[in-house]
Amino acid sequence: MTENEKTDYFKRMRKVSPLEHIAHGIDVNFLFQFGKKDKSFAPNEKSEELISKVNSKLLQVKYYNEGHAIHLNDEATSDRINWIKSII
C-alpha cells in the first residue's frame, strides 16, 4: 500500500475507528493484542493512543513478537481463549 493509499484508507475508516469510540466502553472487558513488529495498521504510537483512551479498569494488554498477523501466533491464540473463558 502506498503512503497516499494508506492516508486515504485511514480517512475513510475514521468513522469506525476504535480511537473514536473506545472511550464509551466504561467497565467493559478489553483484551488488546499487538504485534511488536506490526508496521501496517497498528504502529506502537497508535496502540498506545488506543490504550490511553480506554475508560475501563478491566483492560489487559499483550504484546507479541509478531507483525500484524498475531492470529497465527499460538501464544496469542491461547491468551485469547483464556481471556474469553475468564469473562464468561
mmCIF file of N, CA and C in Angstrom:
data_model
loop_
_atom_site.group_PDB
_atom_site.id
_atom_site.type_symbol
_atom_site.label_atom_id
_atom_site.label_comp_id
_atom_site.label_asym_id
_atom_site.label_seq_id
_atom_site.Cartn_x
_atom_site.Cartn_y
_atom_site.Cartn_z
ATOM 1 N N MET A 1 0.850 -1.167 0.000
ATOM 2 C CA MET A 1 0.000 0.000 0.000
ATOM 3 C C MET A 1 0.901 1.237 0.000
ATOM 4 N N THR A 2 0.651 2.137 -0.902
ATOM 5 C CA THR A 2 1.445 3.362 -0.952
ATOM 6 C C THR A 2 1.036 4.284 0.201
ATOM 7 N N GLU A 3 1.848 5.289 0.462
ATOM 8 C CA GLU A 3 1.520 6.244 1.531
ATOM 9 C C GLU A 3 0.212 6.974 1.233
ATOM 10 N N ASN A 4 -0.014 7.353 -0.028
ATOM 11 C CA ASN A 4 -1.264 8.028 -0.394
ATOM 12 C C ASN A 4 -2.465 7.113 -0.185
ATOM 13 N N GLU A 5 -2.322 5.840 -0.558
ATOM 14 C CA GLU A 5 -3.409 4.881 -0.357
ATOM 15 C C GLU A 5 -3.680 4.663 1.130
ATOM 16 N N LYS A 6 -2.614 4.600 1.914
ATOM 17 C CA LYS A 6 -2.770 4.411 3.357
ATOM 18 C C LYS A 6 -3.473 5.621 3.982
ATOM 19 N N THR A 7 -3.083 6.825 3.579
ATOM 20 C CA THR A 7 -3.715 8.047 4.080
ATOM 21 C C THR A 7 -5.196 8.063 3.723
ATOM 22 N N ASP A 8 -5.510 7.721 2.482
ATOM 23 C CA ASP A 8 -6.902 7.681 2.031
ATOM 24 C C ASP A 8 -7.696 6.630 2.806
ATOM 25 N N TYR A 9 -7.095 5.478 3.021
ATOM 26 C CA TYR A 9 -7.748 4.407 3.780
ATOM 27 C C TYR A 9 -8.119 4.881 5.184
ATOM 28 N N PHE A 10 -7.165 5.477 5.890
ATOM 29 C CA PHE A 10 -7.432 5.925 7.254
ATOM 30 C C PHE A 10 -8.468 7.048 7.298
ATOM 31 N N LYS A 11 -8.507 7.895 6.304
ATOM 32 C CA LYS A 11 -9.541 8.938 6.245
ATOM 33 C C LYS A 11 -10.922 8.304 6.118
ATOM 34 N N ARG A 12 -11.040 7.302 5.239
ATOM 35 C CA ARG A 12 -12.328 6.646 5.028
ATOM 36 C C ARG A 12 -12.763 5.822 6.241
ATOM 37 N N MET A 13 -11.826 5.263 6.966
ATOM 38 C CA MET A 13 -12.137 4.389 8.096
ATOM 39 C C MET A 13 -12.324 5.142 9.414
ATOM 40 N N ARG A 14 -12.105 6.428 9.422
ATOM 41 C CA ARG A 14 -12.160 7.221 10.659
ATOM 42 C C ARG A 14 -13.483 7.046 11.417
ATOM 43 N N LYS A 15 -14.598 6.972 10.686
ATOM 44 C CA LYS A 15 -15.913 6.869 11.331
ATOM 45 C C LYS A 15 -16.074 5.587 12.148
ATOM 46 N N VAL A 16 -15.354 4.545 11.791
ATOM 47 C CA VAL A 16 -15.460 3.273 12.516
ATOM 48 C C VAL A 16 -14.201 2.963 13.319
ATOM 49 N N SER A 17 -13.327 3.922 13.424
ATOM 50 C CA SER A 17 -12.065 3.726 14.132
ATOM 51 C C SER A 17 -12.296 3.498 15.623
ATOM 52 N N PRO A 18 -11.642 2.497 16.210
ATOM 53 C CA PRO A 18 -11.735 2.307 17.657
ATOM 54 C C PRO A 18 -11.309 3.552 18.434
ATOM 55 N N LEU A 19 -10.408 4.337 17.879
ATOM 56 C CA LEU A 19 -9.965 5.557 18.559
ATOM 57 C C LEU A 19 -11.115 6.537 18.777
ATOM 58 N N GLU A 20 -12.118 6.468 17.917
ATOM 59 C CA GLU A 20 -13.261 7.374 18.017
ATOM 60 C C GLU A 20 -14.307 6.894 19.023
ATOM 61 N N HIS A 21 -14.316 5.611 19.352
ATOM 62 C CA HIS A 21 -15.423 5.050 20.128
ATOM 63 C C HIS A 21 -15.021 4.330 21.412
ATOM 64 N N ILE A 22 -13.767 4.026 21.596
ATOM 65 C CA ILE A 22 -13.325 3.182 22.708
ATOM 66 C C ILE A 22 -13.653 3.783 24.076
ATOM 67 N N ALA A 23 -13.675 5.078 24.192
ATOM 68 C CA ALA A 23 -13.934 5.723 25.490
ATOM 69 C C ALA A 23 -15.346 5.460 26.009
ATOM 70 N N HIS A 24 -16.256 5.031 25.135
ATOM 71 C CA HIS A 24 -17.634 4.752 25.548
ATOM 72 C C HIS A 24 -17.769 3.399 26.241
ATOM 73 N N GLY A 25 -16.744 2.585 26.201
ATOM 74 C CA GLY A 25 -16.779 1.257 26.809
ATOM 75 C C GLY A 25 -16.395 1.285 28.275
ATOM 76 N N ILE A 26 -17.231 1.883 29.094
ATOM 77 C CA ILE A 26 -16.945 2.013 30.526
ATOM 78 C C ILE A 26 -17.206 0.673 31.214
ATOM 79 N N ASP A 27 -16.230 0.223 31.992
ATOM 80 C CA ASP A 27 -16.304 -1.053 32.710
ATOM 81 C C ASP A 27 -16.589 -2.247 31.794
ATOM 82 N N VAL A 28 -16.033 -2.197 30.623
ATOM 83 C CA VAL A 28 -16.110 -3.299 29.664
ATOM 84 C C VAL A 28 -14.778 -4.033 29.694
ATOM 85 N N ASN A 29 -14.829 -5.361 29.567
ATOM 86 C CA ASN A 29 -13.599 -6.145 29.480
ATOM 87 C C ASN A 29 -12.957 -5.946 28.115
ATOM 88 N N PHE A 30 -11.686 -5.599 28.119
ATOM 89 C CA PHE A 30 -10.933 -5.446 26.881
ATOM 90 C C PHE A 30 -9.669 -6.285 26.948
ATOM 91 N N LEU A 31 -9.362 -6.948 25.859
ATOM 92 C CA LEU A 31 -8.064 -7.580 25.671
ATOM 93 C C LEU A 31 -7.505 -7.020 24.376
ATOM 94 N N PHE A 32 -6.418 -6.290 24.482
ATOM 95 C CA PHE A 32 -5.735 -5.779 23.299
ATOM 96 C C PHE A 32 -4.492 -6.615 23.077
ATOM 97 N N GLN A 33 -4.333 -7.083 21.862
ATOM 98 C CA GLN A 33 -3.165 -7.861 21.490
ATOM 99 C C GLN A 33 -2.500 -7.165 20.309
ATOM 100 N N PHE A 34 -1.212 -6.888 20.472
ATOM 101 C CA PHE A 34 -0.473 -6.166 19.446
ATOM 102 C C PHE A 34 0.794 -6.916 19.075
ATOM 103 N N GLY A 35 1.141 -6.823 17.811
ATOM 104 C CA GLY A 35 2.412 -7.360 17.349
ATOM 105 C C GLY A 35 3.481 -6.283 17.472
ATOM 106 N N LYS A 36 4.573 -6.603 18.134
ATOM 107 C CA LYS A 36 5.664 -5.632 18.309
ATOM 108 C C LYS A 36 6.263 -5.192 16.975
ATOM 109 N N LYS A 37 6.157 -6.051 15.967
ATOM 110 C CA LYS A 37 6.745 -5.747 14.657
ATOM 111 C C LYS A 37 5.709 -5.235 13.654
ATOM 112 N N ASP A 38 4.499 -4.958 14.113
ATOM 113 C CA ASP A 38 3.432 -4.511 13.217
ATOM 114 C C ASP A 38 3.691 -3.075 12.780
ATOM 115 N N LYS A 39 3.904 -2.895 11.522
ATOM 116 C CA LYS A 39 4.139 -1.556 10.970
ATOM 117 C C LYS A 39 3.019 -1.144 10.023
ATOM 118 N N SER A 40 2.016 -2.000 9.850
ATOM 119 C CA SER A 40 0.992 -1.711 8.855
ATOM 120 C C SER A 40 -0.172 -0.903 9.422
ATOM 121 N N PHE A 41 -0.948 -1.473 10.319
ATOM 122 C CA PHE A 41 -2.155 -0.795 10.772
ATOM 123 C C PHE A 41 -2.169 -0.476 12.258
ATOM 124 N N ALA A 42 -1.217 -0.955 13.018
ATOM 125 C CA ALA A 42 -1.209 -0.671 14.457
ATOM 126 C C ALA A 42 0.197 -0.368 14.948
ATOM 127 N N PRO A 43 0.822 0.663 14.387
ATOM 128 C CA PRO A 43 2.141 1.009 14.905
ATOM 129 C C PRO A 43 2.058 1.373 16.386
ATOM 130 N N ASN A 44 3.167 1.274 17.068
ATOM 131 C CA ASN A 44 3.207 1.441 18.522
ATOM 132 C C ASN A 44 2.512 2.709 19.009
ATOM 133 N N GLU A 45 2.708 3.826 18.343
ATOM 134 C CA GLU A 45 2.088 5.066 18.830
ATOM 135 C C GLU A 45 0.561 4.997 18.753
ATOM 136 N N LYS A 46 0.010 4.310 17.769
ATOM 137 C CA LYS A 46 -1.449 4.172 17.675
ATOM 138 C C LYS A 46 -1.977 3.231 18.745
ATOM 139 N N SER A 47 -1.255 2.157 19.031
ATOM 140 C CA SER A 47 -1.708 1.240 20.083
ATOM 141 C C SER A 47 -1.679 1.941 21.436
ATOM 142 N N GLU A 48 -0.653 2.718 21.701
ATOM 143 C CA GLU A 48 -0.581 3.464 22.965
ATOM 144 C C GLU A 48 -1.692 4.505 23.054
ATOM 145 N N GLU A 49 -2.017 5.136 21.936
ATOM 146 C CA GLU A 49 -3.115 6.111 21.922
ATOM 147 C C GLU A 49 -4.444 5.415 22.225
ATOM 148 N N LEU A 50 -4.656 4.251 21.635
ATOM 149 C CA LEU A 50 -5.878 3.492 21.879
ATOM 150 C C LEU A 50 -5.985 3.104 23.352
ATOM 151 N N ILE A 51 -4.919 2.573 23.911
ATOM 152 C CA ILE A 51 -4.898 2.163 25.317
ATOM 153 C C ILE A 51 -5.202 3.353 26.229
ATOM 154 N N SER A 52 -4.662 4.508 25.907
ATOM 155 C CA SER A 52 -4.854 5.690 26.757
ATOM 156 C C SER A 52 -6.301 6.177 26.776
ATOM 157 N N LYS A 53 -7.098 5.801 25.784
ATOM 158 C CA LYS A 53 -8.487 6.264 25.706
ATOM 159 C C LYS A 53 -9.483 5.327 26.385
ATOM 160 N N VAL A 54 -9.017 4.193 26.865
ATOM 161 C CA VAL A 54 -9.912 3.221 27.494
ATOM 162 C C VAL A 54 -10.359 3.733 28.862
ATOM 163 N N ASN A 55 -11.673 3.686 29.113
ATOM 164 C CA ASN A 55 -12.249 4.124 30.390
ATOM 165 C C ASN A 55 -12.629 2.937 31.266
ATOM 166 N N SER A 56 -11.906 1.872 31.157
ATOM 167 C CA SER A 56 -12.229 0.670 31.917
ATOM 168 C C SER A 56 -10.995 0.173 32.645
ATOM 169 N N LYS A 57 -11.204 -0.294 33.852
ATOM 170 C CA LYS A 57 -10.106 -0.906 34.601
ATOM 171 C C LYS A 57 -9.984 -2.387 34.250
ATOM 172 N N LEU A 58 -10.879 -2.880 33.414
ATOM 173 C CA LEU A 58 -10.903 -4.282 33.011
ATOM 174 C C LEU A 58 -10.138 -4.465 31.705
ATOM 175 N N LEU A 59 -8.946 -3.942 31.669
ATOM 176 C CA LEU A 59 -8.138 -3.922 30.452
ATOM 177 C C LEU A 59 -6.902 -4.794 30.620
ATOM 178 N N GLN A 60 -6.677 -5.643 29.631
ATOM 179 C CA GLN A 60 -5.438 -6.404 29.547
ATOM 180 C C GLN A 60 -4.787 -6.071 28.210
ATOM 181 N N VAL A 61 -3.486 -5.884 28.226
ATOM 182 C CA VAL A 61 -2.738 -5.584 27.006
ATOM 183 C C VAL A 61 -1.602 -6.584 26.893
ATOM 184 N N LYS A 62 -1.498 -7.193 25.729
ATOM 185 C CA LYS A 62 -0.438 -8.175 25.486
ATOM 186 C C LYS A 62 0.273 -7.803 24.187
ATOM 187 N N TYR A 63 1.587 -7.950 24.216
ATOM 188 C CA TYR A 63 2.410 -7.712 23.031
ATOM 189 C C TYR A 63 3.098 -9.017 22.653
ATOM 190 N N TYR A 64 3.204 -9.258 21.367
ATOM 191 C CA TYR A 64 3.815 -10.481 20.856
ATOM 192 C C TYR A 64 4.897 -10.123 19.852
ATOM 193 N N ASN A 65 5.870 -10.976 19.747
ATOM 194 C CA ASN A 65 6.987 -10.757 18.832
ATOM 195 C C ASN A 65 6.567 -11.155 17.413
ATOM 196 N N GLU A 66 5.582 -10.439 16.897
ATOM 197 C CA GLU A 66 4.971 -10.723 15.601
ATOM 198 C C GLU A 66 4.747 -9.423 14.843
ATOM 199 N N GLY A 67 4.295 -9.581 13.617
ATOM 200 C CA GLY A 67 3.820 -8.454 12.835
ATOM 201 C C GLY A 67 2.322 -8.298 13.068
ATOM 202 N N HIS A 68 1.586 -8.009 12.010
ATOM 203 C CA HIS A 68 0.150 -7.768 12.114
ATOM 204 C C HIS A 68 -0.649 -9.063 12.315
ATOM 205 N N ALA A 69 -0.121 -10.187 11.864
ATOM 206 C CA ALA A 69 -0.869 -11.456 11.857
ATOM 207 C C ALA A 69 -0.717 -12.223 13.167
ATOM 208 N N ILE A 70 -1.080 -11.601 14.277
ATOM 209 C CA ILE A 70 -0.922 -12.296 15.562
ATOM 210 C C ILE A 70 -1.901 -13.450 15.704
ATOM 211 N N HIS A 71 -2.930 -13.494 14.862
ATOM 212 C CA HIS A 71 -3.869 -14.616 14.920
ATOM 213 C C HIS A 71 -3.195 -15.945 14.577
ATOM 214 N N LEU A 72 -2.001 -15.888 13.995
ATOM 215 C CA LEU A 72 -1.244 -17.098 13.675
ATOM 216 C C LEU A 72 -0.302 -17.505 14.806
ATOM 217 N N ASN A 73 -0.232 -16.708 15.841
ATOM 218 C CA ASN A 73 0.669 -16.952 16.966
ATOM 219 C C ASN A 73 -0.050 -17.807 18.013
ATOM 220 N N ASP A 74 0.527 -18.970 18.340
ATOM 221 C CA ASP A 74 -0.108 -19.893 19.286
ATOM 222 C C ASP A 74 -0.290 -19.282 20.672
ATOM 223 N N GLU A 75 0.694 -18.527 21.127
ATOM 224 C CA GLU A 75 0.589 -17.889 22.444
ATOM 225 C C GLU A 75 -0.561 -16.882 22.465
ATOM 226 N N ALA A 76 -0.684 -16.088 21.401
ATOM 227 C CA ALA A 76 -1.763 -15.099 21.320
ATOM 228 C C ALA A 76 -3.124 -15.789 21.283
ATOM 229 N N THR A 77 -3.212 -16.883 20.552
ATOM 230 C CA THR A 77 -4.465 -17.636 20.487
ATOM 231 C C THR A 77 -4.826 -18.192 21.858
ATOM 232 N N SER A 78 -3.860 -18.772 22.535
ATOM 233 C CA SER A 78 -4.083 -19.302 23.881
ATOM 234 C C SER A 78 -4.502 -18.193 24.847
ATOM 235 N N ASP A 79 -3.854 -17.042 24.759
ATOM 236 C CA ASP A 79 -4.215 -15.903 25.613
ATOM 237 C C ASP A 79 -5.653 -15.456 25.364
ATOM 238 N N ARG A 80 -6.072 -15.430 24.098
ATOM 239 C CA ARG A 80 -7.448 -15.040 23.761
ATOM 240 C C ARG A 80 -8.456 -16.031 24.337
ATOM 241 N N ILE A 81 -8.169 -17.310 24.155
ATOM 242 C CA ILE A 81 -9.077 -18.344 24.668
ATOM 243 C C ILE A 81 -9.196 -18.241 26.184
ATOM 244 N N ASN A 82 -8.071 -18.107 26.861
ATOM 245 C CA ASN A 82 -8.094 -17.995 28.325
ATOM 246 C C ASN A 82 -8.806 -16.728 28.786
ATOM 247 N N TRP A 83 -8.634 -15.635 28.053
ATOM 248 C CA TRP A 83 -9.307 -14.384 28.399
ATOM 249 C C TRP A 83 -10.823 -14.549 28.261
ATOM 250 N N ILE A 84 -11.252 -15.154 27.160
ATOM 251 C CA ILE A 84 -12.691 -15.364 26.949
ATOM 252 C C ILE A 84 -13.261 -16.259 28.046
ATOM 253 N N LYS A 85 -12.561 -17.327 28.364
ATOM 254 C CA LYS A 85 -13.022 -18.223 29.438
ATOM 255 C C LYS A 85 -13.146 -17.489 30.771
ATOM 256 N N SER A 86 -12.268 -16.544 31.018
ATOM 257 C CA SER A 86 -12.280 -15.834 32.304
ATOM 258 C C SER A 86 -13.446 -14.863 32.447
ATOM 259 N N ILE A 87 -14.057 -14.468 31.334
ATOM 260 C CA ILE A 87 -15.142 -13.479 31.435
ATOM 261 C C ILE A 87 -16.527 -14.065 31.183
ATOM 262 N N ILE A 88 -16.585 -15.338 30.778
ATOM 263 C CA ILE A 88 -17.924 -15.923 30.558
ATOM 264 C C ILE A 88 -18.314 -16.858 31.682
#
